[in-house]
PDB file of C-alpha atoms and ligand atoms in Angstrom:
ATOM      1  CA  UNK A  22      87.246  94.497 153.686  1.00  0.00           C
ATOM      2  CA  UNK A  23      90.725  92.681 153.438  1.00  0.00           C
ATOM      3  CA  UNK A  24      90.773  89.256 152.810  1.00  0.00           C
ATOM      4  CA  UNK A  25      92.696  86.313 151.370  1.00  0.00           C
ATOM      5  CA  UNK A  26      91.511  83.792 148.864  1.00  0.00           C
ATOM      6  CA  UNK A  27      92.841  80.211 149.610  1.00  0.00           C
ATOM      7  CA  UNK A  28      92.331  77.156 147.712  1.00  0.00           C
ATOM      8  CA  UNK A  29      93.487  75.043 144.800  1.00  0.00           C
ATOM      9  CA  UNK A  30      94.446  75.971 141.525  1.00  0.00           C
ATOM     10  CA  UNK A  31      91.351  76.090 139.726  1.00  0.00           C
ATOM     11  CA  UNK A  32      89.574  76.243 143.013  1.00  0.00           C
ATOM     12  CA  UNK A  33      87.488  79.627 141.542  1.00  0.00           C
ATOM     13  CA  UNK A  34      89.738  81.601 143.000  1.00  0.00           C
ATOM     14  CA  UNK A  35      89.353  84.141 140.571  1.00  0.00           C
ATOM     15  CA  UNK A  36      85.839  83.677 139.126  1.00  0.00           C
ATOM     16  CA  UNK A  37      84.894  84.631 142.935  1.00  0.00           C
ATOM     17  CA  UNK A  38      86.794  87.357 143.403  1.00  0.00           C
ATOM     18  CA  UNK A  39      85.319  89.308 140.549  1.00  0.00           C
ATOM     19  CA  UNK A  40      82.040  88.660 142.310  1.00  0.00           C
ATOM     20  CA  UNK A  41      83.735  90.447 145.438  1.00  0.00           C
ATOM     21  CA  UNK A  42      84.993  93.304 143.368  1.00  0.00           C
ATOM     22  CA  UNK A  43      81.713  94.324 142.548  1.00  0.00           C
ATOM     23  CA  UNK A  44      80.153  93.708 145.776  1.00  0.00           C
ATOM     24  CA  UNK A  45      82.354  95.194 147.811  1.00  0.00           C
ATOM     25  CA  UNK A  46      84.174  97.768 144.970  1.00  0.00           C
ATOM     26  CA  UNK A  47      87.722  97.154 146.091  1.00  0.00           C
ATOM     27  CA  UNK A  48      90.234  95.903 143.713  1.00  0.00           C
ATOM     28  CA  UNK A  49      91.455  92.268 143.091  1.00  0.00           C
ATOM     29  CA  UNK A  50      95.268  91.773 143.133  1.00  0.00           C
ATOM     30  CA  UNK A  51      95.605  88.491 141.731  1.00  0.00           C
ATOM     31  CA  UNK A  52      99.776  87.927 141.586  1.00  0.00           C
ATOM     32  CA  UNK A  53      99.172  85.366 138.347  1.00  0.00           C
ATOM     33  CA  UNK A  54      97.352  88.123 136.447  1.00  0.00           C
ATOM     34  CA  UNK A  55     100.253  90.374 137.600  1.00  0.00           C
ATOM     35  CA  UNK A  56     102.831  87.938 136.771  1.00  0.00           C
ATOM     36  CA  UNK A  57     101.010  87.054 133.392  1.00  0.00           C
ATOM     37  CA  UNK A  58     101.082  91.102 132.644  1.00  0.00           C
ATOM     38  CA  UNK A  59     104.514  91.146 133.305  1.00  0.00           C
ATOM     39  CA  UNK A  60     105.215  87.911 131.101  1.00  0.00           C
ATOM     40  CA  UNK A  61     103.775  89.538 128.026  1.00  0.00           C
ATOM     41  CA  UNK A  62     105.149  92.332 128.622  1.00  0.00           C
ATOM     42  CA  UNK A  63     108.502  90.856 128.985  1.00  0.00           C
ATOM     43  CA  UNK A  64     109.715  92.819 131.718  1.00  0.00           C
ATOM     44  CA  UNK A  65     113.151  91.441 133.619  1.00  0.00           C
ATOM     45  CA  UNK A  66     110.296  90.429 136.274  1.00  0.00           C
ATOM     46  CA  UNK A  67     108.182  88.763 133.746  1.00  0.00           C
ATOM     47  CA  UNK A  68     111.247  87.341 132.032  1.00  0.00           C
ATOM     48  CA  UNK A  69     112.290  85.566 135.532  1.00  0.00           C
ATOM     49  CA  UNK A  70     109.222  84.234 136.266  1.00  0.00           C
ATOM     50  CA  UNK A  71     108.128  82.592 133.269  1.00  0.00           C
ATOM     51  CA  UNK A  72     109.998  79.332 133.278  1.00  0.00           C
ATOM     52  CA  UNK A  73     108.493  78.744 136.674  1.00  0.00           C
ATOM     53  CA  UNK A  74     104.810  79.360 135.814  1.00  0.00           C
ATOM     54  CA  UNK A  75     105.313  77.345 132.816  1.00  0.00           C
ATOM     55  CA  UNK A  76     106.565  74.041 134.684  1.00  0.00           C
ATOM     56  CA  UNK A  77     103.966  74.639 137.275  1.00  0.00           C
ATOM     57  CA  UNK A  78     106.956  76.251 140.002  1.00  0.00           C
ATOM     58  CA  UNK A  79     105.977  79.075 142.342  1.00  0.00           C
ATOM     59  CA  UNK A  80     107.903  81.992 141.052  1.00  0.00           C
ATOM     60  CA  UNK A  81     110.624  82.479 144.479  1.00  0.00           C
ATOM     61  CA  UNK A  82     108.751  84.510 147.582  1.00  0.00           C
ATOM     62  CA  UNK A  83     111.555  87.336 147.200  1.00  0.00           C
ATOM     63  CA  UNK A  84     110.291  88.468 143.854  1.00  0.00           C
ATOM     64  CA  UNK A  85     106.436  88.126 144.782  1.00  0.00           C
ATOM     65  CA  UNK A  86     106.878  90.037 148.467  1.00  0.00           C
ATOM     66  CA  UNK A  87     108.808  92.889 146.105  1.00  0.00           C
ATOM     67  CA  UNK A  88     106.006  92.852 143.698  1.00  0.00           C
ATOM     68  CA  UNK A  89     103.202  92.996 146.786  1.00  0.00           C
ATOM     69  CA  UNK A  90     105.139  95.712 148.980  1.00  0.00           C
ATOM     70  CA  UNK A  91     104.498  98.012 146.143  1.00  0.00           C
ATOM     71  CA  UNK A  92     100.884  97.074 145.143  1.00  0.00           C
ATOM     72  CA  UNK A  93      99.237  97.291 148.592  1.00  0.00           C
ATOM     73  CA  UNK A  94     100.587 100.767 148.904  1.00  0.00           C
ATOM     74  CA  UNK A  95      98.651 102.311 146.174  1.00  0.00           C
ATOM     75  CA  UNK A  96      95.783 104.487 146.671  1.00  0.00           C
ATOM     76  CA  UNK A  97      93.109 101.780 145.630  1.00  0.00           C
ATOM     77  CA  UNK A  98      94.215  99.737 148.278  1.00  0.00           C
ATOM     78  CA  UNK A  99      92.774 102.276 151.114  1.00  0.00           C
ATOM     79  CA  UNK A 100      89.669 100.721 151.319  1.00  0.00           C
ATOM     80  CA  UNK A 101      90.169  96.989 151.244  1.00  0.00           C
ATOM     81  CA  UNK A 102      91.295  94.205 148.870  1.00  0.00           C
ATOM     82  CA  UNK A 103      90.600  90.684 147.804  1.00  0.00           C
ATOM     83  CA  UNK A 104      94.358  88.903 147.342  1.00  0.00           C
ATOM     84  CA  UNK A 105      93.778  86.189 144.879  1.00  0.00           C
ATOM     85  CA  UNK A 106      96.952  84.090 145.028  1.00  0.00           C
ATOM     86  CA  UNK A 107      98.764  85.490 147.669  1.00  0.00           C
ATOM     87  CA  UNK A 108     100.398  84.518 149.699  1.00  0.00           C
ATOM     88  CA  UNK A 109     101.161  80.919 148.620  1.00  0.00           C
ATOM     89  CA  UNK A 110     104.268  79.819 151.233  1.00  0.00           C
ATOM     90  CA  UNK A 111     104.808  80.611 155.059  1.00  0.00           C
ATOM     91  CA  UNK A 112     107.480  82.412 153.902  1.00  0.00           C
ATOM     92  CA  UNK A 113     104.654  84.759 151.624  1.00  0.00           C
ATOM     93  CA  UNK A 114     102.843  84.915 154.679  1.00  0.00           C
ATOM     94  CA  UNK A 115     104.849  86.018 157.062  1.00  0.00           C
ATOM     95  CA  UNK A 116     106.331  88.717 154.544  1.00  0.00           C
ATOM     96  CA  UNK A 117     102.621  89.601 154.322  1.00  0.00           C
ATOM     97  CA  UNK A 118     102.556  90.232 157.886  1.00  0.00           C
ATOM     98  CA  UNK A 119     105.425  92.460 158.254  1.00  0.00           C
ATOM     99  CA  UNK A 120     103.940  94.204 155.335  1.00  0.00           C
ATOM    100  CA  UNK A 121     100.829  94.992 156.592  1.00  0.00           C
ATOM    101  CA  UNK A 122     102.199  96.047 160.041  1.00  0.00           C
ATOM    102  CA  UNK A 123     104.361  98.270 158.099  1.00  0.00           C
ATOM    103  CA  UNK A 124     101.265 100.075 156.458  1.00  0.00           C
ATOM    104  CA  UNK A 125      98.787  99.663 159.409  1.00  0.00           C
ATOM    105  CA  UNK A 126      96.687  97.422 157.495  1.00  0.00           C
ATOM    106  CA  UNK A 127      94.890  94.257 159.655  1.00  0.00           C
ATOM    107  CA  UNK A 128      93.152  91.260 157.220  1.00  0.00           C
ATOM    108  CA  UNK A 129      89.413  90.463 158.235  1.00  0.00           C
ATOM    109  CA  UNK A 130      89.266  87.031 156.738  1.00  0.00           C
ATOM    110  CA  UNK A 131      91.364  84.080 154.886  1.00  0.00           C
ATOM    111  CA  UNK A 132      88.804  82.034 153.199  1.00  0.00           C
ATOM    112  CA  UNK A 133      89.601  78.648 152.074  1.00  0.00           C
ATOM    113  CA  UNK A 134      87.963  77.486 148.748  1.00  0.00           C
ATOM    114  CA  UNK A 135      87.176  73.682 149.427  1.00  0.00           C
ATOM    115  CA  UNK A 136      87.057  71.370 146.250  1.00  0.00           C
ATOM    116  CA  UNK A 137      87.717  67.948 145.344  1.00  0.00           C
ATOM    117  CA  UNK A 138      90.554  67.713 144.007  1.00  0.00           C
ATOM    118  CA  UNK A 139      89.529  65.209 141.371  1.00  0.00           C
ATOM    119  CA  UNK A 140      86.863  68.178 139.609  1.00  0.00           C
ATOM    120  CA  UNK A 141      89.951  70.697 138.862  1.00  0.00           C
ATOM    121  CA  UNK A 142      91.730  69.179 136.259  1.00  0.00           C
ATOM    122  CA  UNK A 143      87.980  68.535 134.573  1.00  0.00           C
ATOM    123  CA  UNK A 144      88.048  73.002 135.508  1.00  0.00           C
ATOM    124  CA  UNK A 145      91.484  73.987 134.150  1.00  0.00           C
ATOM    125  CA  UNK A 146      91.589  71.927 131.459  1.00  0.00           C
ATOM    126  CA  UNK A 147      88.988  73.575 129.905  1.00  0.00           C
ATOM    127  CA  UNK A 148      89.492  76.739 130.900  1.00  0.00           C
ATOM    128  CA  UNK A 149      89.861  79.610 128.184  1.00  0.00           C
ATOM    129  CA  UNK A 150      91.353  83.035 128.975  1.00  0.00           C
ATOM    130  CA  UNK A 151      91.034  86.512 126.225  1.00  0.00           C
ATOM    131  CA  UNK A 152      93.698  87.554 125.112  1.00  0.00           C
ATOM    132  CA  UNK A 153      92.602  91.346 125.311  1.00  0.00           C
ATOM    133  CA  UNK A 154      90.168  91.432 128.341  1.00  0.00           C
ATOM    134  CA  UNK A 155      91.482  88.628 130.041  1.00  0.00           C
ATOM    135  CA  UNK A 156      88.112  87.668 131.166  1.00  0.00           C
ATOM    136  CA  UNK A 157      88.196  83.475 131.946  1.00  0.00           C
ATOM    137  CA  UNK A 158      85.484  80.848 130.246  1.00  0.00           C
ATOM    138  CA  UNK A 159      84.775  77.441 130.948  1.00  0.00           C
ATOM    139  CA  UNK A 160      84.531  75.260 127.659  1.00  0.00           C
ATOM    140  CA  UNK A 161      82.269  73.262 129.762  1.00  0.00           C
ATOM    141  CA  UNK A 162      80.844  75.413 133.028  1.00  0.00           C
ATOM    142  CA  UNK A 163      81.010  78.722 131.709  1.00  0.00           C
ATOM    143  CA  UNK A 164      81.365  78.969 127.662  1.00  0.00           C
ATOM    144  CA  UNK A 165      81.305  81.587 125.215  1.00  0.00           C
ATOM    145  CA  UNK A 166      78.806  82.657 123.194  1.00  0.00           C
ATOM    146  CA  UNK A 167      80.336  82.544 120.060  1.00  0.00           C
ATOM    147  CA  UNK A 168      83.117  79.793 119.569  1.00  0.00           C
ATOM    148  CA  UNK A 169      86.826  81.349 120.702  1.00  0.00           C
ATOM    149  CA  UNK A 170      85.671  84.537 121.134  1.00  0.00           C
ATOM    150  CA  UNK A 171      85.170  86.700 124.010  1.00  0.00           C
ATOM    151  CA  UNK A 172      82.008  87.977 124.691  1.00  0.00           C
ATOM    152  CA  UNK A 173      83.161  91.396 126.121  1.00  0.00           C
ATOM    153  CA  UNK A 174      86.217  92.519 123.759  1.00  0.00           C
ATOM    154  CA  UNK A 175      85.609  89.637 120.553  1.00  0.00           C
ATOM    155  CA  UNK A 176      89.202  89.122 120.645  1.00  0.00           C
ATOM    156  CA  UNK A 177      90.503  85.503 120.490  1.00  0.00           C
ATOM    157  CA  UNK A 178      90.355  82.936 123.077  1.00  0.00           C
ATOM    158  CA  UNK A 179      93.350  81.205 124.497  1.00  0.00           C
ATOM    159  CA  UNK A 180      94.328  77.957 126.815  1.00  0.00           C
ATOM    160  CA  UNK A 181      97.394  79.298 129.312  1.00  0.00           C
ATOM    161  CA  UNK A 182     100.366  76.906 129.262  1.00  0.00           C
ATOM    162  CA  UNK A 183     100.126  75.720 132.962  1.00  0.00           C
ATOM    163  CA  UNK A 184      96.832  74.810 132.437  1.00  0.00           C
ATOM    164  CA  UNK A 185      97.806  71.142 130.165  1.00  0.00           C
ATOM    165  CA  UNK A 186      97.076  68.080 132.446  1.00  0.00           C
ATOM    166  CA  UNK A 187     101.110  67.445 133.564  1.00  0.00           C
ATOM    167  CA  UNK A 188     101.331  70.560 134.292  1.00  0.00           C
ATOM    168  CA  UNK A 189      98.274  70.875 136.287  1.00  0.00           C
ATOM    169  CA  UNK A 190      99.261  67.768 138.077  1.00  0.00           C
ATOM    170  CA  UNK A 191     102.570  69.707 138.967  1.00  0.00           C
ATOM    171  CA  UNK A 192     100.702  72.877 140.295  1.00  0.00           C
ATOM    172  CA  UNK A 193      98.364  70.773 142.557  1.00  0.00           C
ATOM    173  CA  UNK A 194     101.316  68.692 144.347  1.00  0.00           C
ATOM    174  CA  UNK A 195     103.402  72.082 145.116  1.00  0.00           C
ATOM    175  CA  UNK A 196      99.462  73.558 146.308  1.00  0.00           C
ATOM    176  CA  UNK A 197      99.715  70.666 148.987  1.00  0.00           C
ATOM    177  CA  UNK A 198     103.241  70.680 149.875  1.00  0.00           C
ATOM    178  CA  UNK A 199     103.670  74.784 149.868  1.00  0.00           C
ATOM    179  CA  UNK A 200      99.848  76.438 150.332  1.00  0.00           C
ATOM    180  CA  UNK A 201      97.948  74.129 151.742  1.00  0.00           C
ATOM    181  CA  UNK A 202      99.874  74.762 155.233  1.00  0.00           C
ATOM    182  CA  UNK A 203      98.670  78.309 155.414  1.00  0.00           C
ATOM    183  CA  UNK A 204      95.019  77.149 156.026  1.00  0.00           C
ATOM    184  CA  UNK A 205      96.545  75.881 159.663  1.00  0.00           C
ATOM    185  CA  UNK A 206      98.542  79.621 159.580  1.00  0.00           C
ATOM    186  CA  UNK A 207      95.164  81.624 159.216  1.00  0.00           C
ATOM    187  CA  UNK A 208      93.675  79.301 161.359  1.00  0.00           C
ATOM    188  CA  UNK A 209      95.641  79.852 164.351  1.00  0.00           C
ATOM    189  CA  UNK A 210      95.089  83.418 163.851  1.00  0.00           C
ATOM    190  CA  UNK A 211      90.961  82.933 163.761  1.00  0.00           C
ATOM    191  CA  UNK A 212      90.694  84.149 160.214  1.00  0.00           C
ATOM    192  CA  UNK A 213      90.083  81.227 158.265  1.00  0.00           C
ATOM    193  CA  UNK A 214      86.264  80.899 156.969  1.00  0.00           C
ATOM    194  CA  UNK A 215      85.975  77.666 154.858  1.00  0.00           C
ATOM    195  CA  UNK A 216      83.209  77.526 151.626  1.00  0.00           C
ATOM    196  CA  UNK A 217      82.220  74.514 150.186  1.00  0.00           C
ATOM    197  CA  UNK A 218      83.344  75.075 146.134  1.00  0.00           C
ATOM    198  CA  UNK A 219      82.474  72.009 144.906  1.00  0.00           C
ATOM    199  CA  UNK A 220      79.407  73.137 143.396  1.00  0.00           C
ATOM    200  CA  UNK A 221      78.228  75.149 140.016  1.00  0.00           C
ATOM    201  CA  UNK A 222      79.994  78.874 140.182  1.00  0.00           C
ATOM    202  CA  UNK A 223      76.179  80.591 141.264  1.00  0.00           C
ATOM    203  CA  UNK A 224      76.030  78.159 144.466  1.00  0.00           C
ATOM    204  CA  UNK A 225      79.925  78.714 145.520  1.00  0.00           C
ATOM    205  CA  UNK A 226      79.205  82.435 144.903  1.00  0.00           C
ATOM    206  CA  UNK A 227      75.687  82.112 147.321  1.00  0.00           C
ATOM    207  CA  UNK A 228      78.175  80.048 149.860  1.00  0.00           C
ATOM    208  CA  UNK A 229      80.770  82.607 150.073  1.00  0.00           C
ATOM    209  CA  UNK A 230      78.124  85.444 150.628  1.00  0.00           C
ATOM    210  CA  UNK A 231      76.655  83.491 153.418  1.00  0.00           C
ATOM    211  CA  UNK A 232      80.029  82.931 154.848  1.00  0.00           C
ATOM    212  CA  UNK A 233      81.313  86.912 154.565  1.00  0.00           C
ATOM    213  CA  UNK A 234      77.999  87.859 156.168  1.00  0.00           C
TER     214      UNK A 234
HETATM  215  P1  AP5 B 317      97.570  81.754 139.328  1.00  0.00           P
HETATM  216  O1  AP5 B 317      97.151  82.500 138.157  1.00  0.00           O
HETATM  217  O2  AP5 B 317      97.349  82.343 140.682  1.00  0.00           O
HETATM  218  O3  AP5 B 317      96.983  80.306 139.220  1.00  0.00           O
HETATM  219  P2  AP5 B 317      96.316  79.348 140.324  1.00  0.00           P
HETATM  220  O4  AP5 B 317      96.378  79.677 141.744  1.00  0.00           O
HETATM  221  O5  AP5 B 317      96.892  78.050 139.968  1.00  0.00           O
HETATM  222  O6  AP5 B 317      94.879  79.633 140.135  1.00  0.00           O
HETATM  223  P3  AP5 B 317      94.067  79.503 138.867  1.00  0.00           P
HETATM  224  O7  AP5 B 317      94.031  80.814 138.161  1.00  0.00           O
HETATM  225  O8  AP5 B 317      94.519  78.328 138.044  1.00  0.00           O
HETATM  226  O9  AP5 B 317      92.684  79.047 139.485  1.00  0.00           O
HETATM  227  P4  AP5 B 317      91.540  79.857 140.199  1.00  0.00           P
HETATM  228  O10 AP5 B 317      91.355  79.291 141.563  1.00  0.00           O
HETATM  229  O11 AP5 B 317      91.708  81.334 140.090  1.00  0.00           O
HETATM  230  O12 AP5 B 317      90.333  79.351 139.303  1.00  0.00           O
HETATM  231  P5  AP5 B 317      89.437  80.147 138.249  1.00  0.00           P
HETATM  232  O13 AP5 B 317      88.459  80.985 138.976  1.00  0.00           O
HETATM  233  O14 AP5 B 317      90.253  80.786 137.172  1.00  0.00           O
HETATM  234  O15 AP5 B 317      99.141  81.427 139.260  1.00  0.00           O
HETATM  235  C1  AP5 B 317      99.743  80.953 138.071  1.00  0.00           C
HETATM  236  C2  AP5 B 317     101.241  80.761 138.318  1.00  0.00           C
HETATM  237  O16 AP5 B 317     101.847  82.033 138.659  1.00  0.00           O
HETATM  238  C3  AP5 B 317     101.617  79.832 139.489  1.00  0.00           C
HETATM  239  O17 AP5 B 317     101.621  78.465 139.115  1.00  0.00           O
HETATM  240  C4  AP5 B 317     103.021  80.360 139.847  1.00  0.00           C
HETATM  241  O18 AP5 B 317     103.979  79.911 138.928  1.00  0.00           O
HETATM  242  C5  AP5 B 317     102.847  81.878 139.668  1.00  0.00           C
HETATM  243  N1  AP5 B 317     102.387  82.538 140.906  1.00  0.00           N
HETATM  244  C6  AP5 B 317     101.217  83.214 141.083  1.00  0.00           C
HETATM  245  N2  AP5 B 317     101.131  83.696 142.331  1.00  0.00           N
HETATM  246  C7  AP5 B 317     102.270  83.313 142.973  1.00  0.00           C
HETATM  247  C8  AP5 B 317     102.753  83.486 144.291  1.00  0.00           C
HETATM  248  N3  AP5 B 317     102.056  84.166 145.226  1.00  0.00           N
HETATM  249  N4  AP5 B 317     103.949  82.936 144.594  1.00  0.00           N
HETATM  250  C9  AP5 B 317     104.687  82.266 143.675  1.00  0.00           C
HETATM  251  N5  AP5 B 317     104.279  82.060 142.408  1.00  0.00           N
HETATM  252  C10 AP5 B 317     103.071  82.583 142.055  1.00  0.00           C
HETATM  253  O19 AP5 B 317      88.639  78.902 137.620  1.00  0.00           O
HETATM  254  C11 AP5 B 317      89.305  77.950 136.825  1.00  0.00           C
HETATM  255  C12 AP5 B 317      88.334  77.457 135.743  1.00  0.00           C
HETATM  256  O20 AP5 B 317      87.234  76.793 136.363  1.00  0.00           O
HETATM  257  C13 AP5 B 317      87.716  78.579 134.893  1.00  0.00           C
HETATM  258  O21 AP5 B 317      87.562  78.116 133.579  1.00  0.00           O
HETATM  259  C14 AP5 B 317      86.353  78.841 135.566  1.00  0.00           C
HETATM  260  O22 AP5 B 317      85.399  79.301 134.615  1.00  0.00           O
HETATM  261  C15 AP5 B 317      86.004  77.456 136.087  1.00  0.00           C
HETATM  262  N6  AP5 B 317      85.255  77.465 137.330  1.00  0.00           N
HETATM  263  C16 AP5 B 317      85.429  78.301 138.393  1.00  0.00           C
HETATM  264  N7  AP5 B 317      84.569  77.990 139.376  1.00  0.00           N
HETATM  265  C17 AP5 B 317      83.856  76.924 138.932  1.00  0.00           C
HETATM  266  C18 AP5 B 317      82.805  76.134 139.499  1.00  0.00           C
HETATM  267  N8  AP5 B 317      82.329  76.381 140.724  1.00  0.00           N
HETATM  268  N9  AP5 B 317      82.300  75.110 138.755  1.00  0.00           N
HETATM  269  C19 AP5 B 317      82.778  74.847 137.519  1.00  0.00           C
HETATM  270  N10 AP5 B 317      83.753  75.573 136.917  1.00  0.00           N
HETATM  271  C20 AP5 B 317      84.291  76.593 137.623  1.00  0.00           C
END
């Protein structure tokens, strides 16, 4: 299985995908975790892109096609893969295309994550990320157990810069103008699938089983 994960920041992009790892045991290559990695890290990569994912900017298409043309060659990739962020421009996607035409690969679906835009800055507002694990809360949908600590590791919780309410308001107009056009770009390809994700996380997960099936 191959497929894309469209939608909004804070559309559950990545809540669902972990979902998908498990069903399907392929990986999830999520370019912000990667980017994020490479941030701490402080790589020259992560040291480029972190102006841009702290205003909100898409980090430029050259740097994320170099980052993918690597990734989807590795040996966990053989099987199928759940891109969580990627590709976010035509210019992504038609990289993508070249890329997977390079490597024989062929995508099975592009599913588009539909939610109000009005319920994700209520999401990523309150969203809370580990600093070890990096597994993601919800101070409201999804919260720890015990209060800024993670559940899985016990290290401390942490709010990611994009994620304060300007800067969310910058992510979501550069979603519209830059990644919303690739729904039509999948479309015209007949591999869009769309699931309603307005709901609570266990009903968008039940919708996008129903839709994959
Ligand atoms: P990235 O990390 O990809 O951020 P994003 O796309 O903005 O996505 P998010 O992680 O914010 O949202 P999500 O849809 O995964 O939601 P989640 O499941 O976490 O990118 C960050 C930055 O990196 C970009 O701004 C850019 O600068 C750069 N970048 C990355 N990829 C790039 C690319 N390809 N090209 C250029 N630049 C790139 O859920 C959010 C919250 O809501 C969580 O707290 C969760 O618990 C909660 N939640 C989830 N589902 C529900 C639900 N159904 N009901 C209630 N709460 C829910």
């Amino acid at each position: 299985m191959k497929l894309i994960l469209l939608g909004p920041p804070g559309g559950g992009k990545g809540t669902q995908a972990k979902f998908l790892v498990y069903k399907y045991s392929i990986p999830q290559i999520s370019t912000g975790d990667m980017l994020r990695a490479n941030v701490r890290d402080q790589t020259a990569l992560g040291i480029e892109a972190q102006n841009f994912m702290n205003e909100g900017r898409l980090v430029p298409d050259e740097v994320i096609l170099g980052m993918m043309d690597s990734r989807l060659q590795k040996e966990d990739c053989k099987n199928g893969y759940i891109l969580d962020g990627f590709p976010r421009t035509i210019p992504q996607a038609e990289g993508l295309d070249k890329l997977l035409d390079k490597i024989g690969h062929k995508l099975n679906y592009a599913i588009v994550l539909d939610v109000e835009q009005e319920a994700i800055v209520n999401r990523l507002s309150s969203r809370r990320s580990c600093r070890g694990c990096g597994r993601v809360y919800n101070l409201i949908f999804d919260p720890p157990e015990k209060e800024n600590k993670c559940g899985s590791c016990d290290d401390e919780l942490y709010q990611r810069e994009d994620d304060k309410t300007e800067t969310i308001k910058n992510r979501l107009k550069i979603y519209n103008e830059q990644t919303a056009p690739l729904i039509e770009f999948y479309s015209a390809k007949n591999l869009t699938q769309h699931v309603d994700a307005s709901g609570d996380i266990h009903q968008v997960k039940a919708n996008l089983i129903t839709a994959l099936i």
